[in-house]
mmCIF file of C-alpha atoms and ligand atoms in Angstrom:
data_model
loop_
_atom_site.group_PDB
_atom_site.id
_atom_site.type_symbol
_atom_site.label_atom_id
_atom_site.label_comp_id
_atom_site.label_asym_id
_atom_site.label_seq_id
_atom_site.Cartn_x
_atom_site.Cartn_y
_atom_site.Cartn_z
ATOM 1 C CA MET A 1 0.673 0.256 0.090
ATOM 2 C CA LYS A 2 1.052 2.956 -0.915
ATOM 3 C CA ASP A 3 1.691 6.135 1.828
ATOM 4 C CA TYR A 4 -1.220 8.247 0.284
ATOM 5 C CA ASP A 5 -3.524 5.465 -0.071
ATOM 6 C CA VAL A 6 -6.326 6.190 2.247
ATOM 7 C CA LEU A 7 -8.534 3.588 3.494
ATOM 8 C CA THR A 8 -12.170 4.835 3.127
ATOM 9 C CA CYS A 9 -15.832 3.614 3.577
ATOM 10 C CA PRO A 10 -17.601 1.960 0.140
ATOM 11 C CA TYR A 11 -20.780 3.638 0.596
ATOM 12 C CA CYS A 12 -19.754 6.610 1.582
ATOM 13 C CA GLY A 13 -17.163 7.437 1.017
ATOM 14 C CA SER A 14 -15.299 8.517 4.968
ATOM 15 C CA GLU A 15 -11.955 7.997 6.419
ATOM 16 C CA LEU A 16 -12.179 4.257 7.830
ATOM 17 C CA VAL A 17 -11.257 4.124 11.708
ATOM 18 C CA GLU A 18 -8.605 0.914 12.154
ATOM 19 C CA GLN A 19 -9.891 -1.611 13.935
ATOM 20 C CA VAL A 20 -8.705 -5.687 15.286
ATOM 21 C CA GLU A 21 -8.974 -7.424 11.579
ATOM 22 C CA GLN A 22 -11.666 -4.751 11.566
ATOM 23 C CA TYR A 23 -12.711 -1.548 10.301
ATOM 24 C CA TYR A 24 -15.812 0.995 11.400
ATOM 25 C CA CYS A 25 -17.741 3.806 9.486
ATOM 26 C CA ASP A 26 -18.593 6.457 12.130
ATOM 27 C CA PHE A 27 -20.955 8.243 9.747
ATOM 28 C CA CYS A 28 -22.141 5.080 8.174
ATOM 29 C CA VAL A 29 -21.667 3.496 11.896
ATOM 30 C CA MET A 30 -20.727 -0.175 10.719
ATOM 31 C CA ARG A 31 -17.804 -2.536 10.326
ATOM 32 C CA LEU A 32 -16.324 -3.215 7.540
ATOM 33 C CA ASP A 33 -14.609 -6.551 6.701
ATOM 34 C CA PRO A 34 -11.412 -5.981 5.135
ATOM 35 C CA TYR A 35 -12.741 -6.918 1.434
ATOM 36 C CA GLN A 36 -15.155 -4.183 2.179
ATOM 37 C CA VAL A 37 -12.864 -1.241 2.122
ATOM 38 C CA GLN A 38 -11.956 1.028 -0.675
ATOM 39 C CA ARG A 39 -9.050 3.443 -1.222
ATOM 40 C CA ASN A 40 -8.739 7.052 -1.723
ATOM 41 C CA HIS A 41 -12.968 7.357 -1.602
ATOM 42 C CA GLU A 42 -13.316 4.653 -3.965
ATOM 43 C CA ARG A 43 -16.906 3.539 -5.254
ATOM 44 C CA ILE A 44 -17.991 -0.167 -4.364
ATOM 45 C CA SER A 45 -16.703 -1.851 -7.219
ATOM 46 C CA VAL A 46 -18.968 -4.490 -8.549
ATOM 47 C CA ARG A 47 -17.561 -7.715 -10.355
ATOM 48 C CA ILE A 48 -17.764 -7.816 -13.908
ATOM 49 C CA LYS A 49 -15.339 -10.756 -14.708
ATOM 50 C CA ASP A 50 -15.743 -14.024 -16.646
ATOM 51 C CA PHE A 51 -16.844 -16.748 -14.577
ATOM 52 C CA SER A 52 -17.827 -20.400 -15.110
ATOM 53 C CA LEU A 53 -21.387 -20.966 -15.298
ATOM 54 C CA GLU A 54 -21.102 -24.673 -14.188
ATOM 55 C CA VAL A 55 -18.852 -24.162 -11.522
ATOM 56 C CA TYR A 56 -20.918 -21.244 -9.582
ATOM 57 C CA LEU A 57 -24.024 -23.026 -9.566
ATOM 58 C CA ASP A 58 -22.087 -25.429 -6.662
ATOM 59 C CA LYS A 59 -21.460 -23.106 -4.354
ATOM 60 C CA THR A 60 -23.257 -22.966 -1.389
ATOM 61 C CA THR A 61 -26.509 -20.382 -0.165
ATOM 62 C CA PRO A 62 -24.352 -18.811 1.961
ATOM 63 C CA GLU A 63 -21.597 -18.325 -1.069
ATOM 64 C CA LEU A 64 -24.046 -17.073 -3.442
ATOM 65 C CA MET A 65 -24.971 -14.456 -1.471
ATOM 66 C CA ARG A 66 -21.364 -12.939 -2.271
ATOM 67 C CA LEU A 67 -21.746 -12.149 -5.277
ATOM 68 C CA SER A 68 -22.577 -9.704 -7.653
ATOM 69 C CA THR A 69 -25.852 -9.268 -8.490
ATOM 70 C CA PHE A 70 -25.046 -9.605 -11.985
ATOM 71 C CA GLU A 71 -23.512 -12.823 -11.748
ATOM 72 C CA LEU A 72 -26.576 -13.517 -9.883
ATOM 73 C CA LEU A 73 -28.257 -12.598 -13.106
ATOM 74 C CA SER A 74 -26.129 -14.768 -15.206
ATOM 75 C CA LEU A 75 -26.510 -17.383 -12.969
ATOM 76 C CA LEU A 76 -30.282 -17.608 -12.534
ATOM 77 C CA LYS A 77 -30.896 -17.324 -16.600
ATOM 78 C CA TYR A 78 -27.936 -20.415 -16.861
ATOM 79 C CA ALA A 79 -29.789 -21.941 -14.232
ATOM 80 C CA ARG A 80 -33.555 -21.649 -15.851
ATOM 81 C CA ALA A 81 -31.756 -23.024 -18.616
ATOM 82 C CA GLU A 82 -30.501 -25.458 -17.591
ATOM 83 C CA ARG A 83 -33.831 -26.998 -15.575
ATOM 84 C CA VAL A 84 -35.525 -26.757 -18.839
ATOM 85 C CA SER A 85 -32.703 -29.057 -20.284
ATOM 86 C CA LEU A 86 -33.253 -31.569 -18.158
ATOM 87 C CA TYR A 87 -37.236 -31.322 -17.854
ATOM 88 C CA HIS A 88 -36.757 -32.255 -21.683
ATOM 89 C CA TYR A 89 -34.963 -34.700 -21.005
ATOM 90 C CA LEU A 90 -36.743 -36.390 -17.918
ATOM 91 C CA ASN A 91 -39.173 -36.700 -20.145
ATOM 92 C CA VAL A 92 -37.730 -38.128 -22.963
ATOM 93 C CA PHE A 93 -36.641 -41.330 -20.453
ATOM 94 C CA TYR A 94 -40.121 -41.643 -19.001
ATOM 95 C CA LYS A 95 -41.471 -41.798 -22.525
ATOM 96 C CA ALA A 96 -38.538 -44.476 -24.028
ATOM 97 C CA ARG A 97 -39.757 -46.199 -20.835
ATOM 98 C CA LYS A 98 -43.513 -46.038 -21.237
ATOM 99 C CA LEU A 99 -43.084 -47.651 -24.804
ATOM 100 C CA GLY A 100 -40.744 -49.416 -24.136
ATOM 101 C CA LYS A 101 -42.468 -51.656 -21.180
ATOM 102 C CA THR A 102 -39.276 -51.824 -20.126
ATOM 103 C CA GLU A 103 -36.637 -50.523 -17.019
ATOM 104 C CA GLU A 104 -34.084 -50.163 -18.723
ATOM 105 C CA TYR A 105 -34.004 -46.097 -18.905
ATOM 106 C CA LYS A 106 -35.581 -46.200 -15.223
ATOM 107 C CA GLU A 107 -31.553 -44.943 -13.715
ATOM 108 C CA ASN A 108 -31.412 -42.137 -16.194
ATOM 109 C CA GLU A 109 -34.657 -40.969 -15.559
ATOM 110 C CA GLU A 110 -33.789 -41.446 -11.892
ATOM 111 C CA GLU A 111 -30.576 -39.255 -12.354
ATOM 112 C CA SER A 112 -32.275 -36.579 -14.493
ATOM 113 C CA GLY A 113 -34.770 -35.998 -11.568
ATOM 114 C CA LYS A 114 -32.570 -35.160 -8.770
ATOM 115 C CA GLU A 115 -30.579 -33.810 -11.718
ATOM 116 C CA TYR A 116 -33.343 -31.508 -12.728
ATOM 117 C CA GLU A 117 -34.784 -31.049 -8.437
ATOM 118 C CA LYS A 118 -31.384 -29.874 -7.541
ATOM 119 C CA ILE A 119 -31.128 -27.289 -10.148
ATOM 120 C CA THR A 120 -34.569 -26.198 -9.291
ATOM 121 C CA ARG A 121 -34.286 -25.156 -5.709
ATOM 122 C CA LYS A 122 -30.601 -23.628 -7.458
ATOM 123 C CA MET A 123 -33.051 -21.514 -9.317
ATOM 124 C CA PHE A 124 -35.348 -20.118 -5.992
ATOM 125 C CA VAL A 125 -32.139 -19.919 -4.202
ATOM 126 C CA LEU A 126 -31.283 -16.842 -6.887
ATOM 127 C CA GLU A 127 -34.677 -15.971 -7.164
ATOM 128 C CA ASN A 128 -34.787 -15.651 -3.366
ATOM 129 C CA ILE A 129 -31.559 -13.680 -3.258
ATOM 130 C CA LEU A 130 -32.407 -11.665 -6.114
ATOM 131 C CA ARG A 131 -35.579 -10.573 -4.392
ATOM 132 C CA GLN A 132 -33.846 -9.609 -1.655
ATOM 133 C CA ARG A 133 -31.818 -7.409 -3.396
ATOM 134 C CA LEU A 134 -33.404 -5.925 -6.255
ATOM 135 C CA GLY A 135 -37.653 -6.070 -4.582
ATOM 136 C CA TYR A 136 -38.027 -8.445 -7.302
ATOM 137 C CA VAL A 137 -36.918 -11.302 -9.448
ATOM 138 C CA PRO A 138 -36.275 -10.516 -12.878
ATOM 139 C CA HIS A 139 -38.932 -12.331 -14.824
ATOM 140 C CA ARG A 140 -36.863 -12.995 -18.324
ATOM 141 C CA ILE A 141 -32.925 -12.516 -18.305
ATOM 142 C CA THR A 142 -32.119 -12.419 -21.991
ATOM 143 C CA ASP A 143 -28.201 -11.943 -23.126
ATOM 144 C CA ASP A 144 -30.047 -8.095 -24.002
ATOM 145 C CA TYR A 145 -30.934 -7.536 -20.903
ATOM 146 C CA LEU A 146 -27.667 -8.491 -19.155
ATOM 147 C CA ALA A 147 -25.801 -6.415 -22.132
ATOM 148 C CA ARG A 148 -27.328 -3.260 -21.364
ATOM 149 C CA TYR A 149 -26.797 -4.569 -16.840
ATOM 150 C CA LEU A 150 -23.153 -4.880 -17.749
ATOM 151 C CA GLU A 151 -23.358 -1.491 -20.230
ATOM 152 C CA GLU A 152 -24.955 0.526 -16.739
ATOM 153 C CA MET A 153 -22.517 -1.298 -14.305
ATOM 154 C CA LYS A 154 -19.095 0.596 -16.344
ATOM 155 C CA LYS A 155 -21.044 3.678 -16.610
ATOM 156 C CA GLY A 156 -21.801 3.614 -12.767
ATOM 157 C CA LYS A 157 -18.535 3.644 -11.345
ATOM 158 C CA HIS A 158 -17.297 7.202 -12.790
ATOM 159 C CA LYS A 159 -16.529 9.387 -9.779
ATOM 160 C CA PRO A 160 -14.528 8.856 -6.216
ATOM 161 C CA MET A 161 -16.934 10.321 -3.225
ATOM 162 C CA ILE A 162 -14.847 13.526 -2.515
ATOM 163 C CA ILE A 163 -16.686 16.912 -1.338
ATOM 164 C CA ARG A 164 -15.582 19.779 -2.168
ATOM 165 C CA GLN A 165 -14.922 22.383 0.085
ATOM 166 C CA LYS A 166 -13.181 25.006 -1.903
ATOM 167 C CA ARG A 167 -16.456 27.206 -1.498
ATOM 168 C CA ARG A 168 -16.590 26.936 2.022
ATOM 169 C CA ASP A 169 -13.044 27.852 2.158
ATOM 170 C CA GLU A 170 -13.180 30.935 0.116
ATOM 171 C CA VAL A 171 -16.528 32.218 1.869
ATOM 172 C CA LYS A 172 -13.800 31.736 5.377
ATOM 173 C CA SER A 173 -11.139 34.071 3.871
ATOM 174 C CA GLY A 174 -13.329 36.576 3.106
ATOM 175 C CA SER A 175 -12.850 37.094 -0.475
HETATM 176 ZN ZN1 ZN B 201 -19.734 5.226 5.443
#
């Protein structure tokens, strides 16, 4: 860390008070973990990195809660698509078993059934985390929706949270 770096609050931009393994913002009246702390009045950073959706779907609910809203939206889009294709497979195996009147596809059908239940629960989790963040569950998430979201995110982070006090100083000096 360079010595002119100031540790600041990601929400209001105030300088932080260092505590044992934590930081404290007087203005927000809240503790902050080291990973939340910003430097030089920067705004909250939202991760916009590429990530493998499959791997992320295996994360636990507390882990998912720490993802950015954009990541959650991308994951939800993926989970919904996966669910549709699993449902399709489930039906294919079911029909094949009924048609052939055999137990041949039973194992595949059961396997798909478990996968289907798992992806459905993941989808519920993602929808509920997003509902807490946004106040609603996005109905349809398209590539276009995500692209526009990303565009807004890139626009949002431009200005550091510094309050210029110049005018007050001018008044004090009587000019
Ligand atoms: Zn603050």
